[in-house]
PDB file of C-alpha atoms in Angstrom:
ATOM      1  CA  UNK A   1       4.582 -12.933 -46.734  1.00  0.00           C
ATOM      2  CA  UNK A   2       3.790 -15.638 -44.223  1.00  0.00           C
ATOM      3  CA  UNK A   3       1.504 -15.659 -41.212  1.00  0.00           C
ATOM      4  CA  UNK A   4       0.768 -18.681 -38.926  1.00  0.00           C
ATOM      5  CA  UNK A   5      -2.241 -19.408 -36.815  1.00  0.00           C
ATOM      6  CA  UNK A   6      -2.902 -22.191 -34.166  1.00  0.00           C
ATOM      7  CA  UNK A   7      -6.202 -23.605 -33.878  1.00  0.00           C
ATOM      8  CA  UNK A   8      -7.355 -25.679 -30.608  1.00  0.00           C
ATOM      9  CA  UNK A   9      -9.971 -28.204 -31.007  1.00  0.00           C
ATOM     10  CA  UNK A  10     -13.297 -27.497 -29.553  1.00  0.00           C
ATOM     11  CA  UNK A  11     -12.660 -23.869 -28.856  1.00  0.00           C
ATOM     12  CA  UNK A  12     -15.186 -22.175 -30.889  1.00  0.00           C
ATOM     13  CA  UNK A  13     -15.001 -19.168 -28.726  1.00  0.00           C
ATOM     14  CA  UNK A  14     -11.293 -18.420 -30.734  1.00  0.00           C
ATOM     15  CA  UNK A  15     -12.716 -19.933 -34.337  1.00  0.00           C
ATOM     16  CA  UNK A  16     -12.726 -17.181 -36.574  1.00  0.00           C
ATOM     17  CA  UNK A  17      -9.558 -15.263 -35.121  1.00  0.00           C
ATOM     18  CA  UNK A  18      -7.329 -16.308 -38.048  1.00  0.00           C
ATOM     19  CA  UNK A  19      -9.856 -15.149 -40.438  1.00  0.00           C
ATOM     20  CA  UNK A  20     -10.286 -11.823 -38.965  1.00  0.00           C
ATOM     21  CA  UNK A  21      -6.432 -11.293 -38.862  1.00  0.00           C
ATOM     22  CA  UNK A  22      -6.092 -12.139 -42.682  1.00  0.00           C
ATOM     23  CA  UNK A  23      -8.873  -9.950 -43.193  1.00  0.00           C
ATOM     24  CA  UNK A  24      -7.027  -6.769 -41.804  1.00  0.00           C
ATOM     25  CA  UNK A  25      -3.917  -8.007 -43.517  1.00  0.00           C
ATOM     26  CA  UNK A  26      -5.572  -8.066 -47.010  1.00  0.00           C
ATOM     27  CA  UNK A  27      -7.527  -5.114 -46.234  1.00  0.00           C
ATOM     28  CA  UNK A  28      -4.176  -3.047 -45.637  1.00  0.00           C
ATOM     29  CA  UNK A  29      -2.656  -4.462 -48.572  1.00  0.00           C
ATOM     30  CA  UNK A  30      -5.409  -3.160 -50.896  1.00  0.00           C
ATOM     31  CA  UNK A  31      -6.690  -6.269 -51.937  1.00  0.00           C
ATOM     32  CA  UNK A  32      -9.827  -6.237 -53.746  1.00  0.00           C
ATOM     33  CA  UNK A  33     -12.632  -6.688 -51.398  1.00  0.00           C
ATOM     34  CA  UNK A  34     -14.710  -9.628 -53.381  1.00  0.00           C
ATOM     35  CA  UNK A  35     -11.368 -11.306 -53.088  1.00  0.00           C
ATOM     36  CA  UNK A  36     -11.423 -10.684 -49.430  1.00  0.00           C
ATOM     37  CA  UNK A  37     -14.783 -11.921 -48.933  1.00  0.00           C
ATOM     38  CA  UNK A  38     -13.920 -15.285 -50.877  1.00  0.00           C
ATOM     39  CA  UNK A  39     -10.908 -16.042 -48.690  1.00  0.00           C
ATOM     40  CA  UNK A  40     -12.377 -15.114 -45.392  1.00  0.00           C
ATOM     41  CA  UNK A  41     -15.261 -17.367 -45.781  1.00  0.00           C
ATOM     42  CA  UNK A  42     -12.999 -20.234 -46.870  1.00  0.00           C
ATOM     43  CA  UNK A  43     -10.712 -19.680 -43.979  1.00  0.00           C
ATOM     44  CA  UNK A  44     -13.681 -19.365 -41.582  1.00  0.00           C
ATOM     45  CA  UNK A  45     -15.235 -22.696 -42.436  1.00  0.00           C
ATOM     46  CA  UNK A  46     -11.348 -24.233 -42.265  1.00  0.00           C
ATOM     47  CA  UNK A  47     -10.982 -22.968 -38.737  1.00  0.00           C
ATOM     48  CA  UNK A  48     -14.203 -24.112 -37.320  1.00  0.00           C
ATOM     49  CA  UNK A  49     -13.941 -27.688 -38.998  1.00  0.00           C
ATOM     50  CA  UNK A  50     -10.456 -27.790 -37.454  1.00  0.00           C
ATOM     51  CA  UNK A  51     -12.501 -26.536 -33.905  1.00  0.00           C
ATOM     52  CA  UNK A  52     -15.153 -28.891 -34.514  1.00  0.00           C
ATOM     53  CA  UNK A  53     -13.234 -32.230 -35.702  1.00  0.00           C
ATOM     54  CA  UNK A  54      -9.809 -31.893 -34.664  1.00  0.00           C
ATOM     55  CA  UNK A  55      -7.490 -31.703 -31.615  1.00  0.00           C
ATOM     56  CA  UNK A  56      -5.377 -29.087 -32.871  1.00  0.00           C
ATOM     57  CA  UNK A  57      -4.277 -27.530 -36.197  1.00  0.00           C
ATOM     58  CA  UNK A  58      -1.975 -25.105 -37.975  1.00  0.00           C
ATOM     59  CA  UNK A  59      -3.134 -22.564 -40.531  1.00  0.00           C
ATOM     60  CA  UNK A  60      -0.583 -21.065 -42.965  1.00  0.00           C
ATOM     61  CA  UNK A  61      -1.456 -18.264 -45.059  1.00  0.00           C
ATOM     62  CA  UNK A  62       0.968 -17.368 -47.781  1.00  0.00           C
ATOM     63  CA  UNK A  63       0.751 -14.062 -49.390  1.00  0.00           C
ATOM     64  CA  UNK A  64       2.398 -12.930 -52.833  1.00  0.00           C
ATOM     65  CA  UNK A  65       1.746 -10.774 -55.631  1.00  0.00           C
ATOM     66  CA  UNK A  66      -0.183 -13.712 -57.803  1.00  0.00           C
ATOM     67  CA  UNK A  67      -2.193 -15.259 -55.153  1.00  0.00           C
ATOM     68  CA  UNK A  68      -3.049 -16.079 -51.497  1.00  0.00           C
ATOM     69  CA  UNK A  69      -2.467 -19.691 -50.561  1.00  0.00           C
ATOM     70  CA  UNK A  70      -3.909 -21.343 -47.447  1.00  0.00           C
ATOM     71  CA  UNK A  71      -2.715 -24.517 -46.038  1.00  0.00           C
ATOM     72  CA  UNK A  72      -4.501 -26.121 -42.808  1.00  0.00           C
ATOM     73  CA  UNK A  73      -3.061 -28.796 -41.148  1.00  0.00           C
ATOM     74  CA  UNK A  74      -4.689 -30.947 -38.297  1.00  0.00           C
ATOM     75  CA  UNK A  75      -4.156 -33.382 -35.878  1.00  0.00           C
ATOM     76  CA  UNK A  76      -7.382 -35.526 -35.786  1.00  0.00           C
ATOM     77  CA  UNK A  77      -9.581 -38.246 -36.984  1.00  0.00           C
ATOM     78  CA  UNK A  78      -8.900 -37.419 -40.617  1.00  0.00           C
ATOM     79  CA  UNK A  79     -11.796 -38.269 -43.494  1.00  0.00           C
ATOM     80  CA  UNK A  80     -12.624 -41.808 -44.269  1.00  0.00           C
ATOM     81  CA  UNK A  81     -14.567 -40.932 -47.289  1.00  0.00           C
ATOM     82  CA  UNK A  82     -13.536 -37.484 -48.937  1.00  0.00           C
ATOM     83  CA  UNK A  83     -15.975 -37.470 -51.751  1.00  0.00           C
ATOM     84  CA  UNK A  84     -18.735 -37.967 -49.384  1.00  0.00           C
ATOM     85  CA  UNK A  85     -17.656 -34.917 -46.973  1.00  0.00           C
ATOM     86  CA  UNK A  86     -17.613 -32.964 -50.101  1.00  0.00           C
ATOM     87  CA  UNK A  87     -21.206 -33.639 -50.498  1.00  0.00           C
ATOM     88  CA  UNK A  88     -23.293 -30.659 -49.496  1.00  0.00           C
ATOM     89  CA  UNK A  89     -25.026 -31.483 -46.180  1.00  0.00           C
ATOM     90  CA  UNK A  90     -23.061 -34.626 -45.240  1.00  0.00           C
ATOM     91  CA  UNK A  91     -21.821 -33.695 -41.686  1.00  0.00           C
ATOM     92  CA  UNK A  92     -20.289 -35.964 -39.118  1.00  0.00           C
ATOM     93  CA  UNK A  93     -20.453 -33.131 -36.444  1.00  0.00           C
ATOM     94  CA  UNK A  94     -21.511 -33.667 -33.088  1.00  0.00           C
ATOM     95  CA  UNK A  95     -24.899 -32.581 -31.546  1.00  0.00           C
ATOM     96  CA  UNK A  96     -23.530 -30.098 -29.546  1.00  0.00           C
ATOM     97  CA  UNK A  97     -21.687 -28.514 -32.511  1.00  0.00           C
ATOM     98  CA  UNK A  98     -24.870 -28.701 -34.333  1.00  0.00           C
ATOM     99  CA  UNK A  99     -27.086 -27.325 -31.809  1.00  0.00           C
ATOM    100  CA  UNK A 100     -24.626 -23.952 -32.350  1.00  0.00           C
ATOM    101  CA  UNK A 101     -25.762 -23.934 -35.942  1.00  0.00           C
ATOM    102  CA  UNK A 102     -22.521 -25.226 -37.244  1.00  0.00           C
ATOM    103  CA  UNK A 103     -22.544 -28.815 -38.729  1.00  0.00           C
ATOM    104  CA  UNK A 104     -24.592 -28.335 -41.574  1.00  0.00           C
ATOM    105  CA  UNK A 105     -22.379 -30.033 -44.090  1.00  0.00           C
ATOM    106  CA  UNK A 106     -21.962 -26.772 -46.022  1.00  0.00           C
ATOM    107  CA  UNK A 107     -18.410 -26.071 -44.780  1.00  0.00           C
ATOM    108  CA  UNK A 108     -16.290 -28.085 -47.274  1.00  0.00           C
ATOM    109  CA  UNK A 109     -18.432 -27.150 -49.972  1.00  0.00           C
ATOM    110  CA  UNK A 110     -18.259 -23.318 -49.134  1.00  0.00           C
ATOM    111  CA  UNK A 111     -14.404 -23.508 -48.952  1.00  0.00           C
ATOM    112  CA  UNK A 112     -14.481 -25.214 -52.448  1.00  0.00           C
ATOM    113  CA  UNK A 113     -16.751 -22.691 -53.972  1.00  0.00           C
ATOM    114  CA  UNK A 114     -14.791 -19.880 -52.886  1.00  0.00           C
ATOM    115  CA  UNK A 115     -11.299 -21.309 -53.832  1.00  0.00           C
ATOM    116  CA  UNK A 116      -9.711 -21.037 -57.357  1.00  0.00           C
ATOM    117  CA  UNK A 117      -7.975 -24.099 -56.476  1.00  0.00           C
ATOM    118  CA  UNK A 118      -8.825 -26.258 -53.590  1.00  0.00           C
ATOM    119  CA  UNK A 119      -6.889 -29.594 -52.599  1.00  0.00           C
ATOM    120  CA  UNK A 120      -7.962 -31.900 -49.681  1.00  0.00           C
ATOM    121  CA  UNK A 121      -6.125 -35.242 -48.495  1.00  0.00           C
ATOM    122  CA  UNK A 122      -6.750 -36.976 -45.238  1.00  0.00           C
ATOM    123  CA  UNK A 123      -4.970 -40.105 -43.471  1.00  0.00           C
ATOM    124  CA  UNK A 124      -7.500 -41.696 -40.943  1.00  0.00           C
ATOM    125  CA  UNK A 125      -6.462 -41.783 -37.355  1.00  0.00           C
ATOM    126  CA  UNK A 126      -3.753 -38.973 -38.262  1.00  0.00           C
ATOM    127  CA  UNK A 127      -5.375 -35.669 -39.869  1.00  0.00           C
ATOM    128  CA  UNK A 128      -6.234 -33.728 -42.896  1.00  0.00           C
ATOM    129  CA  UNK A 129      -4.576 -31.308 -45.045  1.00  0.00           C
ATOM    130  CA  UNK A 130      -6.215 -28.727 -47.032  1.00  0.00           C
ATOM    131  CA  UNK A 131      -4.974 -26.147 -49.672  1.00  0.00           C
ATOM    132  CA  UNK A 132      -6.643 -23.270 -50.865  1.00  0.00           C
ATOM    133  CA  UNK A 133      -5.776 -20.890 -53.461  1.00  0.00           C
ATOM    134  CA  UNK A 134      -7.501 -17.817 -54.159  1.00  0.00           C
ATOM    135  CA  UNK A 135      -5.966 -15.750 -57.317  1.00  0.00           C
ATOM    136  CA  UNK A 136      -5.338 -12.139 -56.573  1.00  0.00           C
ATOM    137  CA  UNK A 137      -6.914 -11.447 -60.238  1.00  0.00           C
ATOM    138  CA  UNK A 138      -9.501 -14.118 -60.178  1.00  0.00           C
ATOM    139  CA  UNK A 139     -12.343 -13.107 -61.782  1.00  0.00           C
ATOM    140  CA  UNK A 140     -14.588 -15.851 -60.300  1.00  0.00           C
ATOM    141  CA  UNK A 141     -17.777 -14.627 -58.992  1.00  0.00           C
ATOM    142  CA  UNK A 142     -18.643 -14.953 -55.035  1.00  0.00           C
ATOM    143  CA  UNK A 143     -20.569 -17.918 -54.496  1.00  0.00           C
TER     144      UNK A 143
ATOM    145  CA  UNK B   1     -32.353   3.128 -44.063  1.00  0.00           C
ATOM    146  CA  UNK B   2     -29.841   2.850 -40.833  1.00  0.00           C
ATOM    147  CA  UNK B   3     -30.163   0.304 -38.127  1.00  0.00           C
ATOM    148  CA  UNK B   4     -31.511   3.029 -35.892  1.00  0.00           C
ATOM    149  CA  UNK B   5     -34.872   3.730 -37.963  1.00  0.00           C
ATOM    150  CA  UNK B   6     -35.195  -0.102 -38.051  1.00  0.00           C
ATOM    151  CA  UNK B   7     -35.214  -0.253 -34.279  1.00  0.00           C
ATOM    152  CA  UNK B   8     -37.750   2.505 -34.024  1.00  0.00           C
ATOM    153  CA  UNK B   9     -39.904   1.216 -36.623  1.00  0.00           C
ATOM    154  CA  UNK B  10     -39.943  -2.716 -35.420  1.00  0.00           C
ATOM    155  CA  UNK B  11     -39.848  -1.376 -31.586  1.00  0.00           C
ATOM    156  CA  UNK B  12     -36.811  -3.490 -31.055  1.00  0.00           C
ATOM    157  CA  UNK B  13     -34.405  -3.738 -27.959  1.00  0.00           C
ATOM    158  CA  UNK B  14     -31.073  -2.640 -28.204  1.00  0.00           C
ATOM    159  CA  UNK B  15     -28.600  -4.968 -26.359  1.00  0.00           C
ATOM    160  CA  UNK B  16     -25.083  -3.916 -27.362  1.00  0.00           C
ATOM    161  CA  UNK B  17     -23.261  -2.278 -30.522  1.00  0.00           C
ATOM    162  CA  UNK B  18     -24.867   0.951 -30.066  1.00  0.00           C
ATOM    163  CA  UNK B  19     -21.890   2.796 -31.910  1.00  0.00           C
ATOM    164  CA  UNK B  20     -23.240   1.001 -34.994  1.00  0.00           C
ATOM    165  CA  UNK B  21     -26.581   2.240 -34.852  1.00  0.00           C
ATOM    166  CA  UNK B  22     -25.707   4.444 -38.259  1.00  0.00           C
ATOM    167  CA  UNK B  23     -24.752   1.360 -40.343  1.00  0.00           C
ATOM    168  CA  UNK B  24     -27.022   1.346 -43.684  1.00  0.00           C
ATOM    169  CA  UNK B  25     -29.043  -1.816 -43.722  1.00  0.00           C
ATOM    170  CA  UNK B  26     -29.458  -3.064 -47.219  1.00  0.00           C
ATOM    171  CA  UNK B  27     -31.406  -6.218 -46.734  1.00  0.00           C
ATOM    172  CA  UNK B  28     -32.036  -9.310 -44.473  1.00  0.00           C
ATOM    173  CA  UNK B  29     -31.366 -12.701 -43.861  1.00  0.00           C
ATOM    174  CA  UNK B  30     -33.179 -15.071 -41.728  1.00  0.00           C
ATOM    175  CA  UNK B  31     -30.995 -18.465 -40.680  1.00  0.00           C
ATOM    176  CA  UNK B  32     -29.554 -20.381 -37.731  1.00  0.00           C
ATOM    177  CA  UNK B  33     -27.071 -22.482 -39.864  1.00  0.00           C
ATOM    178  CA  UNK B  34     -23.826 -20.271 -39.647  1.00  0.00           C
ATOM    179  CA  UNK B  35     -22.206 -21.841 -42.515  1.00  0.00           C
ATOM    180  CA  UNK B  36     -25.475 -20.838 -44.642  1.00  0.00           C
ATOM    181  CA  UNK B  37     -25.099 -17.168 -43.429  1.00  0.00           C
ATOM    182  CA  UNK B  38     -21.112 -17.326 -44.257  1.00  0.00           C
ATOM    183  CA  UNK B  39     -21.925 -18.568 -47.727  1.00  0.00           C
ATOM    184  CA  UNK B  40     -25.041 -16.576 -48.554  1.00  0.00           C
ATOM    185  CA  UNK B  41     -25.468 -13.331 -46.522  1.00  0.00           C
ATOM    186  CA  UNK B  42     -24.002 -10.276 -48.189  1.00  0.00           C
ATOM    187  CA  UNK B  43     -22.724  -7.050 -46.588  1.00  0.00           C
ATOM    188  CA  UNK B  44     -25.039  -4.760 -44.999  1.00  0.00           C
ATOM    189  CA  UNK B  45     -27.829  -7.260 -44.315  1.00  0.00           C
ATOM    190  CA  UNK B  46     -29.619  -7.807 -41.118  1.00  0.00           C
ATOM    191  CA  UNK B  47     -29.047 -11.301 -39.976  1.00  0.00           C
ATOM    192  CA  UNK B  48     -32.175 -12.518 -38.151  1.00  0.00           C
ATOM    193  CA  UNK B  49     -31.408 -15.933 -35.719  1.00  0.00           C
ATOM    194  CA  UNK B  50     -32.180 -17.381 -32.602  1.00  0.00           C
ATOM    195  CA  UNK B  51     -28.347 -17.891 -32.150  1.00  0.00           C
ATOM    196  CA  UNK B  52     -26.874 -16.172 -29.042  1.00  0.00           C
ATOM    197  CA  UNK B  53     -23.333 -17.602 -28.854  1.00  0.00           C
ATOM    198  CA  UNK B  54     -20.329 -15.428 -29.774  1.00  0.00           C
ATOM    199  CA  UNK B  55     -19.784 -17.137 -33.159  1.00  0.00           C
ATOM    200  CA  UNK B  56     -22.587 -14.866 -34.715  1.00  0.00           C
ATOM    201  CA  UNK B  57     -20.352 -12.118 -33.832  1.00  0.00           C
ATOM    202  CA  UNK B  58     -17.437 -13.463 -35.726  1.00  0.00           C
ATOM    203  CA  UNK B  59     -19.621 -14.083 -38.858  1.00  0.00           C
ATOM    204  CA  UNK B  60     -21.325 -10.715 -38.802  1.00  0.00           C
ATOM    205  CA  UNK B  61     -17.657  -9.040 -38.541  1.00  0.00           C
ATOM    206  CA  UNK B  62     -16.364 -11.057 -41.491  1.00  0.00           C
ATOM    207  CA  UNK B  63     -19.395 -10.545 -43.363  1.00  0.00           C
ATOM    208  CA  UNK B  64     -19.319  -7.103 -42.576  1.00  0.00           C
ATOM    209  CA  UNK B  65     -23.287  -7.336 -41.524  1.00  0.00           C
ATOM    210  CA  UNK B  66     -25.619  -4.176 -40.295  1.00  0.00           C
ATOM    211  CA  UNK B  67     -27.009  -5.842 -37.346  1.00  0.00           C
ATOM    212  CA  UNK B  68     -28.258  -9.043 -35.710  1.00  0.00           C
ATOM    213  CA  UNK B  69     -31.801  -9.615 -34.724  1.00  0.00           C
ATOM    214  CA  UNK B  70     -32.451 -12.123 -31.817  1.00  0.00           C
ATOM    215  CA  UNK B  71     -35.880 -13.713 -32.165  1.00  0.00           C
ATOM    216  CA  UNK B  72     -38.488 -14.875 -29.486  1.00  0.00           C
ATOM    217  CA  UNK B  73     -36.793 -13.189 -26.390  1.00  0.00           C
ATOM    218  CA  UNK B  74     -33.434 -14.781 -26.909  1.00  0.00           C
ATOM    219  CA  UNK B  75     -30.553 -12.858 -25.317  1.00  0.00           C
ATOM    220  CA  UNK B  76     -27.083 -12.657 -26.347  1.00  0.00           C
ATOM    221  CA  UNK B  77     -24.330 -14.557 -24.021  1.00  0.00           C
ATOM    222  CA  UNK B  78     -21.942 -12.381 -22.369  1.00  0.00           C
ATOM    223  CA  UNK B  79     -18.995 -12.304 -24.624  1.00  0.00           C
ATOM    224  CA  UNK B  80     -21.354 -11.999 -27.752  1.00  0.00           C
ATOM    225  CA  UNK B  81     -22.197  -8.575 -26.133  1.00  0.00           C
ATOM    226  CA  UNK B  82     -18.769  -7.927 -25.403  1.00  0.00           C
ATOM    227  CA  UNK B  83     -17.595  -8.754 -28.913  1.00  0.00           C
ATOM    228  CA  UNK B  84     -20.722  -6.937 -30.386  1.00  0.00           C
ATOM    229  CA  UNK B  85     -19.674  -3.423 -28.215  1.00  0.00           C
ATOM    230  CA  UNK B  86     -16.091  -4.194 -29.859  1.00  0.00           C
ATOM    231  CA  UNK B  87     -16.992  -4.554 -33.471  1.00  0.00           C
ATOM    232  CA  UNK B  88     -19.897  -2.028 -33.388  1.00  0.00           C
ATOM    233  CA  UNK B  89     -22.360  -4.331 -34.501  1.00  0.00           C
ATOM    234  CA  UNK B  90     -25.412  -3.930 -32.789  1.00  0.00           C
ATOM    235  CA  UNK B  91     -27.659  -7.130 -31.606  1.00  0.00           C
ATOM    236  CA  UNK B  92     -31.208  -6.169 -31.204  1.00  0.00           C
ATOM    237  CA  UNK B  93     -34.183  -8.102 -29.985  1.00  0.00           C
ATOM    238  CA  UNK B  94     -37.853  -9.229 -30.656  1.00  0.00           C
ATOM    239  CA  UNK B  95     -40.098 -10.914 -28.880  1.00  0.00           C
ATOM    240  CA  UNK B  96     -41.690 -11.746 -32.303  1.00  0.00           C
ATOM    241  CA  UNK B  97     -40.625 -15.301 -34.097  1.00  0.00           C
ATOM    242  CA  UNK B  98     -38.223 -15.571 -37.350  1.00  0.00           C
ATOM    243  CA  UNK B  99     -41.393 -15.523 -39.742  1.00  0.00           C
ATOM    244  CA  UNK B 100     -43.143 -12.544 -38.371  1.00  0.00           C
ATOM    245  CA  UNK B 101     -40.093 -10.105 -37.618  1.00  0.00           C
ATOM    246  CA  UNK B 102     -38.587 -11.322 -41.153  1.00  0.00           C
ATOM    247  CA  UNK B 103     -42.199 -10.285 -42.724  1.00  0.00           C
ATOM    248  CA  UNK B 104     -42.094  -6.821 -41.075  1.00  0.00           C
ATOM    249  CA  UNK B 105     -38.615  -6.152 -42.216  1.00  0.00           C
ATOM    250  CA  UNK B 106     -39.076  -7.516 -45.989  1.00  0.00           C
ATOM    251  CA  UNK B 107     -42.252  -5.074 -45.800  1.00  0.00           C
ATOM    252  CA  UNK B 108     -40.206  -2.209 -44.306  1.00  0.00           C
ATOM    253  CA  UNK B 109     -37.359  -2.628 -46.663  1.00  0.00           C
ATOM    254  CA  UNK B 110     -39.706  -2.991 -49.802  1.00  0.00           C
ATOM    255  CA  UNK B 111     -41.884  -0.190 -49.111  1.00  0.00           C
TER     256      UNK B 111
END
């Protein structure tokens, strides 16, 4: 199964829409609730990152019998130093975004902690690509 | 303990989401950082915050929280109210600040 969602930069009102849809789909498929929780946390953070930092982005969710693979591709400024961006507490979010309670530098670490496999690549001036895999038979504890 | 019990005991204002008054309250989480709540709150918890925008409902819904308590007399924004009614997750209000209402809730849940 394949699902695609579009995210617009700056649109915080709709951030969470993809996560909410995916949660419904996974519930209908009777996926274990601990797995759903991890997918939802990772995907929500990804959506918010696109809304907070990029111009726009596309989320592709692929579900098969083994795993859920989420690809997030954005057109945006990109990340010059990924190691730094992965550090908990590091953030480049704007003051407005921070006032909303976002931009605490916890998004990417949250995504990584909830994934079984996590890939990130970025080209400065072009955009960022994330690949989040959550195995359906995963025994990883919720973080 | 249900959200309704909480409202009565702590004398909270009910802004919206009144169809969710029978939700079971399993604990509480006090934070104004959305990723913190996203990463660490557990389903059934009451979320104590001063954030009033619609994203608090996205988080409450995704994390299956039992209710939100807005502190210091803050009021939810219009689309936050609407979403609370759609989800059936109550938004409650108090004039107390986070430290005080958290203490009261903690005491109540552990008594």
